[in-house]
Each structure stands twice: as structure tokens, then as C-alpha cells.
PDB file of N, CA, C and O in Angstrom:
ATOM      1  N   UNK A  15      -4.051  15.170   4.038  1.00 74.00           N
ATOM      2  CA  UNK A  15      -4.312  13.748   4.008  1.00 74.00           C
ATOM      3  C   UNK A  15      -3.399  13.055   5.022  1.00 74.00           C
ATOM      4  O   UNK A  15      -2.200  13.312   5.063  1.00 74.00           O
ATOM      5  N   UNK A  16      -3.979  12.192   5.801  1.00 84.00           N
ATOM      6  CA  UNK A  16      -3.219  11.462   6.811  1.00 84.00           C
ATOM      7  C   UNK A  16      -2.507  10.264   6.184  1.00 84.00           C
ATOM      8  O   UNK A  16      -2.925   9.728   5.172  1.00 84.00           O
ATOM      9  N   UNK A  17      -1.430   9.857   6.811  1.00 87.00           N
ATOM     10  CA  UNK A  17      -0.686   8.664   6.385  1.00 87.00           C
ATOM     11  C   UNK A  17      -1.550   7.443   6.657  1.00 87.00           C
ATOM     12  O   UNK A  17      -2.300   7.391   7.639  1.00 87.00           O
ATOM     13  N   UNK A  18      -1.454   6.422   5.804  1.00 81.00           N
ATOM     14  CA  UNK A  18      -2.283   5.224   5.953  1.00 81.00           C
ATOM     15  C   UNK A  18      -2.089   4.524   7.292  1.00 81.00           C
ATOM     16  O   UNK A  18      -3.000   3.871   7.793  1.00 81.00           O
ATOM     17  N   UNK A  19      -0.936   4.679   7.918  1.00 88.00           N
ATOM     18  CA  UNK A  19      -0.720   4.035   9.217  1.00 88.00           C
ATOM     19  C   UNK A  19      -1.634   4.626  10.288  1.00 88.00           C
ATOM     20  O   UNK A  19      -1.992   3.927  11.236  1.00 88.00           O
ATOM     21  N   UNK A  20      -2.032   5.893  10.130  1.00 91.00           N
ATOM     22  CA  UNK A  20      -2.968   6.518  11.069  1.00 91.00           C
ATOM     23  C   UNK A  20      -4.304   5.798  11.024  1.00 91.00           C
ATOM     24  O   UNK A  20      -4.898   5.492  12.052  1.00 91.00           O
ATOM     25  N   UNK A  21      -4.784   5.511   9.815  1.00 88.00           N
ATOM     26  CA  UNK A  21      -6.047   4.791   9.665  1.00 88.00           C
ATOM     27  C   UNK A  21      -5.903   3.342  10.115  1.00 88.00           C
ATOM     28  O   UNK A  21      -6.833   2.773  10.691  1.00 88.00           O
ATOM     29  N   UNK A  22      -4.764   2.729   9.857  1.00 89.00           N
ATOM     30  CA  UNK A  22      -4.534   1.346  10.283  1.00 89.00           C
ATOM     31  C   UNK A  22      -4.590   1.235  11.805  1.00 89.00           C
ATOM     32  O   UNK A  22      -5.051   0.223  12.337  1.00 89.00           O
ATOM     33  N   UNK A  23      -4.156   2.278  12.491  1.00 92.00           N
ATOM     34  CA  UNK A  23      -4.183   2.271  13.954  1.00 92.00           C
ATOM     35  C   UNK A  23      -5.572   2.579  14.503  1.00 92.00           C
ATOM     36  O   UNK A  23      -6.004   1.979  15.495  1.00 92.00           O
ATOM     37  N   UNK A  24      -6.292   3.496  13.862  1.00 92.00           N
ATOM     38  CA  UNK A  24      -7.575   3.931  14.411  1.00 92.00           C
ATOM     39  C   UNK A  24      -8.775   3.110  13.935  1.00 92.00           C
ATOM     40  O   UNK A  24      -9.772   3.025  14.642  1.00 92.00           O
ATOM     41  N   UNK A  25      -8.696   2.535  12.752  1.00 94.00           N
ATOM     42  CA  UNK A  25      -9.811   1.725  12.237  1.00 94.00           C
ATOM     43  C   UNK A  25      -9.280   0.594  11.353  1.00 94.00           C
ATOM     44  O   UNK A  25      -9.530   0.555  10.155  1.00 94.00           O
ATOM     45  N   UNK A  26      -8.544  -0.329  11.953  1.00 94.00           N
ATOM     46  CA  UNK A  26      -7.827  -1.349  11.196  1.00 94.00           C
ATOM     47  C   UNK A  26      -8.701  -2.279  10.362  1.00 94.00           C
ATOM     48  O   UNK A  26      -8.260  -2.770   9.328  1.00 94.00           O
ATOM     49  N   UNK A  27      -9.933  -2.515  10.789  1.00 96.00           N
ATOM     50  CA  UNK A  27     -10.776  -3.480  10.082  1.00 96.00           C
ATOM     51  C   UNK A  27     -11.753  -2.844   9.096  1.00 96.00           C
ATOM     52  O   UNK A  27     -12.537  -3.545   8.458  1.00 96.00           O
ATOM     53  N   UNK A  28     -11.698  -1.526   8.940  1.00 96.00           N
ATOM     54  CA  UNK A  28     -12.556  -0.849   7.967  1.00 96.00           C
ATOM     55  C   UNK A  28     -11.912  -0.902   6.583  1.00 96.00           C
ATOM     56  O   UNK A  28     -10.691  -0.960   6.456  1.00 96.00           O
ATOM     57  N   UNK A  29     -12.726  -0.868   5.541  1.00 95.00           N
ATOM     58  CA  UNK A  29     -12.192  -0.942   4.179  1.00 95.00           C
ATOM     59  C   UNK A  29     -11.325   0.263   3.813  1.00 95.00           C
ATOM     60  O   UNK A  29     -11.711   1.406   4.058  1.00 95.00           O
ATOM     61  N   UNK A  30     -10.172  -0.005   3.258  1.00 92.00           N
ATOM     62  CA  UNK A  30      -9.320   1.037   2.686  1.00 92.00           C
ATOM     63  C   UNK A  30      -9.523   1.074   1.176  1.00 92.00           C
ATOM     64  O   UNK A  30      -9.495   2.124   0.561  1.00 92.00           O
ATOM     65  N   UNK A  31      -9.726  -0.103   0.586  1.00 90.00           N
ATOM     66  CA  UNK A  31      -9.919  -0.247  -0.858  1.00 90.00           C
ATOM     67  C   UNK A  31     -11.077  -1.211  -1.077  1.00 90.00           C
ATOM     68  O   UNK A  31     -11.135  -2.266  -0.446  1.00 90.00           O
ATOM     69  N   UNK A  32     -11.979  -0.832  -1.964  1.00 91.00           N
ATOM     70  CA  UNK A  32     -13.041  -1.732  -2.409  1.00 91.00           C
ATOM     71  C   UNK A  32     -13.000  -1.719  -3.931  1.00 91.00           C
ATOM     72  O   UNK A  32     -13.217  -0.681  -4.555  1.00 91.00           O
ATOM     73  N   UNK A  33     -12.689  -2.859  -4.515  1.00 88.00           N
ATOM     74  CA  UNK A  33     -12.616  -2.956  -5.965  1.00 88.00           C
ATOM     75  C   UNK A  33     -14.025  -3.055  -6.539  1.00 88.00           C
ATOM     76  O   UNK A  33     -14.801  -3.929  -6.139  1.00 88.00           O
ATOM     77  N   UNK A  34     -14.352  -2.153  -7.460  1.00 88.00           N
ATOM     78  CA  UNK A  34     -15.694  -2.081  -8.011  1.00 88.00           C
ATOM     79  C   UNK A  34     -16.125  -3.320  -8.763  1.00 88.00           C
ATOM     80  O   UNK A  34     -17.243  -3.790  -8.613  1.00 88.00           O
ATOM     81  N   UNK A  35     -15.259  -3.865  -9.583  1.00 85.00           N
ATOM     82  CA  UNK A  35     -15.626  -5.003 -10.416  1.00 85.00           C
ATOM     83  C   UNK A  35     -15.800  -6.292  -9.647  1.00 85.00           C
ATOM     84  O   UNK A  35     -16.764  -7.030  -9.843  1.00 85.00           O
ATOM     85  N   UNK A  36     -14.872  -6.563  -8.736  1.00 87.00           N
ATOM     86  CA  UNK A  36     -14.878  -7.848  -8.027  1.00 87.00           C
ATOM     87  C   UNK A  36     -15.475  -7.766  -6.632  1.00 87.00           C
ATOM     88  O   UNK A  36     -15.843  -8.779  -6.056  1.00 87.00           O
ATOM     89  N   UNK A  37     -15.513  -6.558  -6.057  1.00 90.00           N
ATOM     90  CA  UNK A  37     -15.972  -6.413  -4.684  1.00 90.00           C
ATOM     91  C   UNK A  37     -14.902  -6.744  -3.658  1.00 90.00           C
ATOM     92  O   UNK A  37     -15.163  -6.746  -2.459  1.00 90.00           O
ATOM     93  N   UNK A  38     -13.693  -7.033  -4.129  1.00 90.00           N
ATOM     94  CA  UNK A  38     -12.579  -7.338  -3.213  1.00 90.00           C
ATOM     95  C   UNK A  38     -12.395  -6.175  -2.240  1.00 90.00           C
ATOM     96  O   UNK A  38     -12.424  -5.015  -2.626  1.00 90.00           O
ATOM     97  N   UNK A  39     -12.204  -6.508  -0.960  1.00 94.00           N
ATOM     98  CA  UNK A  39     -12.008  -5.502   0.081  1.00 94.00           C
ATOM     99  C   UNK A  39     -10.636  -5.692   0.707  1.00 94.00           C
ATOM    100  O   UNK A  39     -10.246  -6.806   1.042  1.00 94.00           O
ATOM    101  N   UNK A  40      -9.911  -4.591   0.865  1.00 93.00           N
ATOM    102  CA  UNK A  40      -8.629  -4.578   1.578  1.00 93.00           C
ATOM    103  C   UNK A  40      -8.808  -3.640   2.758  1.00 93.00           C
ATOM    104  O   UNK A  40      -9.179  -2.474   2.576  1.00 93.00           O
ATOM    105  N   UNK A  41      -8.587  -4.141   3.971  1.00 95.00           N
ATOM    106  CA  UNK A  41      -8.745  -3.304   5.161  1.00 95.00           C
ATOM    107  C   UNK A  41      -7.537  -2.383   5.333  1.00 95.00           C
ATOM    108  O   UNK A  41      -6.498  -2.575   4.710  1.00 95.00           O
ATOM    109  N   UNK A  42      -7.690  -1.406   6.202  1.00 95.00           N
ATOM    110  CA  UNK A  42      -6.573  -0.496   6.481  1.00 95.00           C
ATOM    111  C   UNK A  42      -5.382  -1.258   7.050  1.00 95.00           C
ATOM    112  O   UNK A  42      -4.239  -0.962   6.740  1.00 95.00           O
ATOM    113  N   UNK A  43      -5.652  -2.259   7.900  1.00 95.00           N
ATOM    114  CA  UNK A  43      -4.557  -3.060   8.462  1.00 95.00           C
ATOM    115  C   UNK A  43      -3.792  -3.776   7.346  1.00 95.00           C
ATOM    116  O   UNK A  43      -2.565  -3.733   7.287  1.00 95.00           O
ATOM    117  N   UNK A  44      -4.537  -4.435   6.446  1.00 95.00           N
ATOM    118  CA  UNK A  44      -3.909  -5.161   5.344  1.00 95.00           C
ATOM    119  C   UNK A  44      -3.143  -4.206   4.430  1.00 95.00           C
ATOM    120  O   UNK A  44      -2.016  -4.506   4.028  1.00 95.00           O
ATOM    121  N   UNK A  45      -3.760  -3.079   4.114  1.00 93.00           N
ATOM    122  CA  UNK A  45      -3.113  -2.100   3.239  1.00 93.00           C
ATOM    123  C   UNK A  45      -1.808  -1.605   3.850  1.00 93.00           C
ATOM    124  O   UNK A  45      -0.781  -1.535   3.185  1.00 93.00           O
ATOM    125  N   UNK A  46      -1.840  -1.291   5.142  1.00 93.00           N
ATOM    126  CA  UNK A  46      -0.651  -0.800   5.830  1.00 93.00           C
ATOM    127  C   UNK A  46       0.467  -1.840   5.810  1.00 93.00           C
ATOM    128  O   UNK A  46       1.619  -1.520   5.509  1.00 93.00           O
ATOM    129  N   UNK A  47       0.125  -3.093   6.103  1.00 94.00           N
ATOM    130  CA  UNK A  47       1.134  -4.160   6.099  1.00 94.00           C
ATOM    131  C   UNK A  47       1.737  -4.351   4.705  1.00 94.00           C
ATOM    132  O   UNK A  47       2.956  -4.477   4.554  1.00 94.00           O
ATOM    133  N   UNK A  48       0.889  -4.369   3.690  1.00 92.00           N
ATOM    134  CA  UNK A  48       1.365  -4.581   2.320  1.00 92.00           C
ATOM    135  C   UNK A  48       2.215  -3.411   1.823  1.00 92.00           C
ATOM    136  O   UNK A  48       3.253  -3.614   1.187  1.00 92.00           O
ATOM    137  N   UNK A  49       1.774  -2.189   2.107  1.00 90.00           N
ATOM    138  CA  UNK A  49       2.524  -1.014   1.668  1.00 90.00           C
ATOM    139  C   UNK A  49       3.892  -0.963   2.346  1.00 90.00           C
ATOM    140  O   UNK A  49       4.904  -0.640   1.711  1.00 90.00           O
ATOM    141  N   UNK A  50       3.940  -1.307   3.620  1.00 93.00           N
ATOM    142  CA  UNK A  50       5.219  -1.328   4.326  1.00 93.00           C
ATOM    143  C   UNK A  50       6.138  -2.414   3.789  1.00 93.00           C
ATOM    144  O   UNK A  50       7.351  -2.226   3.712  1.00 93.00           O
ATOM    145  N   UNK A  51       5.552  -3.545   3.391  1.00 93.00           N
ATOM    146  CA  UNK A  51       6.347  -4.634   2.836  1.00 93.00           C
ATOM    147  C   UNK A  51       7.024  -4.206   1.531  1.00 93.00           C
ATOM    148  O   UNK A  51       8.215  -4.438   1.335  1.00 93.00           O
ATOM    149  N   UNK A  52       6.287  -3.551   0.650  1.00 90.00           N
ATOM    150  CA  UNK A  52       6.883  -3.133  -0.622  1.00 90.00           C
ATOM    151  C   UNK A  52       7.880  -1.991  -0.401  1.00 90.00           C
ATOM    152  O   UNK A  52       8.918  -1.940  -1.061  1.00 90.00           O
ATOM    153  N   UNK A  53       7.603  -1.106   0.542  1.00 91.00           N
ATOM    154  CA  UNK A  53       8.554  -0.037   0.848  1.00 91.00           C
ATOM    155  C   UNK A  53       9.874  -0.614   1.355  1.00 91.00           C
ATOM    156  O   UNK A  53      10.956  -0.167   0.960  1.00 91.00           O
ATOM    157  N   UNK A  54       9.791  -1.624   2.216  1.00 95.00           N
ATOM    158  CA  UNK A  54      11.003  -2.271   2.730  1.00 95.00           C
ATOM    159  C   UNK A  54      11.768  -2.960   1.605  1.00 95.00           C
ATOM    160  O   UNK A  54      13.000  -2.908   1.547  1.00 95.00           O
ATOM    161  N   UNK A  55      11.036  -3.594   0.691  1.00 94.00           N
ATOM    162  CA  UNK A  55      11.687  -4.235  -0.454  1.00 94.00           C
ATOM    163  C   UNK A  55      12.462  -3.209  -1.277  1.00 94.00           C
ATOM    164  O   UNK A  55      13.620  -3.445  -1.654  1.00 94.00           O
ATOM    165  N   UNK A  56      11.850  -2.073  -1.557  1.00 93.00           N
ATOM    166  CA  UNK A  56      12.537  -1.036  -2.336  1.00 93.00           C
ATOM    167  C   UNK A  56      13.794  -0.562  -1.622  1.00 93.00           C
ATOM    168  O   UNK A  56      14.830  -0.333  -2.244  1.00 93.00           O
ATOM    169  N   UNK A  57      13.721  -0.414  -0.296  1.00 95.00           N
ATOM    170  CA  UNK A  57      14.920  -0.027   0.461  1.00 95.00           C
ATOM    171  C   UNK A  57      15.984  -1.112   0.376  1.00 95.00           C
ATOM    172  O   UNK A  57      17.170  -0.827   0.205  1.00 95.00           O
ATOM    173  N   UNK A  58      15.560  -2.362   0.500  1.00 97.00           N
ATOM    174  CA  UNK A  58      16.495  -3.490   0.473  1.00 97.00           C
ATOM    175  C   UNK A  58      17.250  -3.597  -0.850  1.00 97.00           C
ATOM    176  O   UNK A  58      18.395  -4.044  -0.874  1.00 97.00           O
ATOM    177  N   UNK A  59      16.605  -3.224  -1.953  1.00 96.00           N
ATOM    178  CA  UNK A  59      17.288  -3.308  -3.248  1.00 96.00           C
ATOM    179  C   UNK A  59      18.064  -2.033  -3.576  1.00 96.00           C
ATOM    180  O   UNK A  59      18.622  -1.913  -4.651  1.00 96.00           O
ATOM    181  N   UNK A  60      18.071  -1.090  -2.617  1.00 96.00           N
ATOM    182  CA  UNK A  60      18.930   0.067  -2.763  1.00 96.00           C
ATOM    183  C   UNK A  60      18.279   1.343  -3.271  1.00 96.00           C
ATOM    184  O   UNK A  60      18.983   2.323  -3.526  1.00 96.00           O
ATOM    185  N   UNK A  61      16.961   1.375  -3.442  1.00 96.00           N
ATOM    186  CA  UNK A  61      16.314   2.620  -3.875  1.00 96.00           C
ATOM    187  C   UNK A  61      16.408   3.663  -2.770  1.00 96.00           C
ATOM    188  O   UNK A  61      16.289   3.351  -1.589  1.00 96.00           O
ATOM    189  N   UNK A  62      16.616   4.886  -3.169  1.00 94.00           N
ATOM    190  CA  UNK A  62      16.726   5.998  -2.233  1.00 94.00           C
ATOM    191  C   UNK A  62      15.740   7.089  -2.631  1.00 94.00           C
ATOM    192  O   UNK A  62      15.155   7.045  -3.708  1.00 94.00           O
ATOM    193  N   UNK A  63      15.573   8.070  -1.763  1.00 91.00           N
ATOM    194  CA  UNK A  63      14.710   9.207  -2.066  1.00 91.00           C
ATOM    195  C   UNK A  63      15.131   9.825  -3.401  1.00 91.00           C
ATOM    196  O   UNK A  63      16.322   9.941  -3.690  1.00 91.00           O
ATOM    197  N   UNK A  64      14.168  10.150  -4.223  1.00 94.00           N
ATOM    198  CA  UNK A  64      14.320  10.759  -5.545  1.00 94.00           C
ATOM    199  C   UNK A  64      14.702   9.758  -6.636  1.00 94.00           C
ATOM    200  O   UNK A  64      14.860  10.140  -7.778  1.00 94.00           O
ATOM    201  N   UNK A  65      14.889   8.462  -6.285  1.00 95.00           N
ATOM    202  CA  UNK A  65      15.041   7.441  -7.322  1.00 95.00           C
ATOM    203  C   UNK A  65      13.681   7.231  -7.973  1.00 95.00           C
ATOM    204  O   UNK A  65      12.646   7.609  -7.420  1.00 95.00           O
ATOM    205  N   UNK A  66      13.671   6.619  -9.132  1.00 94.00           N
ATOM    206  CA  UNK A  66      12.427   6.405  -9.864  1.00 94.00           C
ATOM    207  C   UNK A  66      12.258   4.935 -10.211  1.00 94.00           C
ATOM    208  O   UNK A  66      13.236   4.223 -10.425  1.00 94.00           O
ATOM    209  N   UNK A  67      11.004   4.507 -10.277  1.00 89.00           N
ATOM    210  CA  UNK A  67      10.667   3.171 -10.745  1.00 89.00           C
ATOM    211  C   UNK A  67       9.466   3.296 -11.680  1.00 89.00           C
ATOM    212  O   UNK A  67       8.781   4.314 -11.673  1.00 89.00           O
ATOM    213  N   UNK A  68       9.236   2.282 -12.472  1.00 89.00           N
ATOM    214  CA  UNK A  68       8.044   2.227 -13.314  1.00 89.00           C
ATOM    215  C   UNK A  68       7.279   0.956 -12.956  1.00 89.00           C
ATOM    216  O   UNK A  68       7.871  -0.088 -12.718  1.00 89.00           O
ATOM    217  N   UNK A  69       5.963   1.072 -12.894  1.00 82.00           N
ATOM    218  CA  UNK A  69       5.116  -0.071 -12.562  1.00 82.00           C
ATOM    219  C   UNK A  69       4.058  -0.208 -13.649  1.00 82.00           C
ATOM    220  O   UNK A  69       3.381   0.754 -13.983  1.00 82.00           O
ATOM    221  N   UNK A  70       3.931  -1.402 -14.174  1.00 84.00           N
ATOM    222  CA  UNK A  70       2.894  -1.701 -15.148  1.00 84.00           C
ATOM    223  C   UNK A  70       2.133  -2.903 -14.620  1.00 84.00           C
ATOM    224  O   UNK A  70       2.694  -3.996 -14.494  1.00 84.00           O
ATOM    225  N   UNK A  71       0.882  -2.684 -14.263  1.00 76.00           N
ATOM    226  CA  UNK A  71       0.057  -3.750 -13.682  1.00 76.00           C
ATOM    227  C   UNK A  71      -1.350  -3.651 -14.215  1.00 76.00           C
ATOM    228  O   UNK A  71      -1.790  -2.605 -14.651  1.00 76.00           O
ATOM    229  N   UNK A  72      -2.092  -4.748 -14.084  1.00 77.00           N
ATOM    230  CA  UNK A  72      -3.505  -4.714 -14.362  1.00 77.00           C
ATOM    231  C   UNK A  72      -4.201  -3.954 -13.245  1.00 77.00           C
ATOM    232  O   UNK A  72      -3.606  -3.702 -12.195  1.00 77.00           O
ATOM    233  N   UNK A  73      -5.441  -3.577 -13.445  1.00 77.00           N
ATOM    234  CA  UNK A  73      -6.186  -2.851 -12.438  1.00 77.00           C
ATOM    235  C   UNK A  73      -6.572  -3.824 -11.329  1.00 77.00           C
ATOM    236  O   UNK A  73      -7.418  -4.696 -11.506  1.00 77.00           O
ATOM    237  N   UNK A  74      -5.889  -3.710 -10.177  1.00 74.00           N
ATOM    238  CA  UNK A  74      -6.162  -4.584  -9.045  1.00 74.00           C
ATOM    239  C   UNK A  74      -5.826  -3.852  -7.753  1.00 74.00           C
ATOM    240  O   UNK A  74      -5.150  -2.819  -7.770  1.00 74.00           O
ATOM    241  N   UNK A  75      -6.276  -4.383  -6.643  1.00 73.00           N
ATOM    242  CA  UNK A  75      -6.038  -3.755  -5.349  1.00 73.00           C
ATOM    243  C   UNK A  75      -4.542  -3.654  -5.036  1.00 73.00           C
ATOM    244  O   UNK A  75      -4.092  -2.690  -4.415  1.00 73.00           O
ATOM    245  N   UNK A  76      -3.749  -4.633  -5.453  1.00 74.00           N
ATOM    246  CA  UNK A  76      -2.317  -4.621  -5.170  1.00 74.00           C
ATOM    247  C   UNK A  76      -1.615  -3.424  -5.804  1.00 74.00           C
ATOM    248  O   UNK A  76      -0.584  -2.973  -5.307  1.00 74.00           O
ATOM    249  N   UNK A  77      -2.167  -2.897  -6.881  1.00 68.00           N
ATOM    250  CA  UNK A  77      -1.568  -1.725  -7.524  1.00 68.00           C
ATOM    251  C   UNK A  77      -1.513  -0.541  -6.558  1.00 68.00           C
ATOM    252  O   UNK A  77      -0.576   0.242  -6.590  1.00 68.00           O
ATOM    253  N   UNK A  78      -2.489  -0.406  -5.694  1.00 71.00           N
ATOM    254  CA  UNK A  78      -2.550   0.731  -4.771  1.00 71.00           C
ATOM    255  C   UNK A  78      -1.416   0.704  -3.751  1.00 71.00           C
ATOM    256  O   UNK A  78      -1.008   1.734  -3.253  1.00 71.00           O
ATOM    257  N   UNK A  79      -0.919  -0.472  -3.455  1.00 70.00           N
ATOM    258  CA  UNK A  79       0.169  -0.565  -2.480  1.00 70.00           C
ATOM    259  C   UNK A  79       1.404   0.107  -2.987  1.00 70.00           C
ATOM    260  O   UNK A  79       2.206   0.628  -2.279  1.00 70.00           O
TER     261      UNK A  79
END
């Protein structure tokens, strides 16, 4: 499986996520930007490799990030 940044570079405007219930679409470009934003946040608060977090969210596109 390729890293999402590969898809963001090669097909930025194609859907990465399509939510079945709402039809909400997140493109590869949007997904890449959002995933990088949350990764940077985790680094900023001091998380390191092998640290753990727990996430509890409703079923939404943002959960995939």
C-alpha cells in the first residue's frame, strides 16, 4: 500500500474518502493536508514512536485522518 502523499501528488482531486450515508467526499489533497496536520499536532504535544493514544469519535470522514 502506498503512502497517502503519493496519491495526493498523482491524483489530488480524486476522492480518497466517500461517506456512504452523507455522500461527503474528501479528496486525496484534502486527506493528505488533514492527516499531516494531526500528525504535526501529535508531535507538537510530545508523542513519539510507540506512544499510544485512544480516539473515540462518531463515524465521520475526519475519523480516517
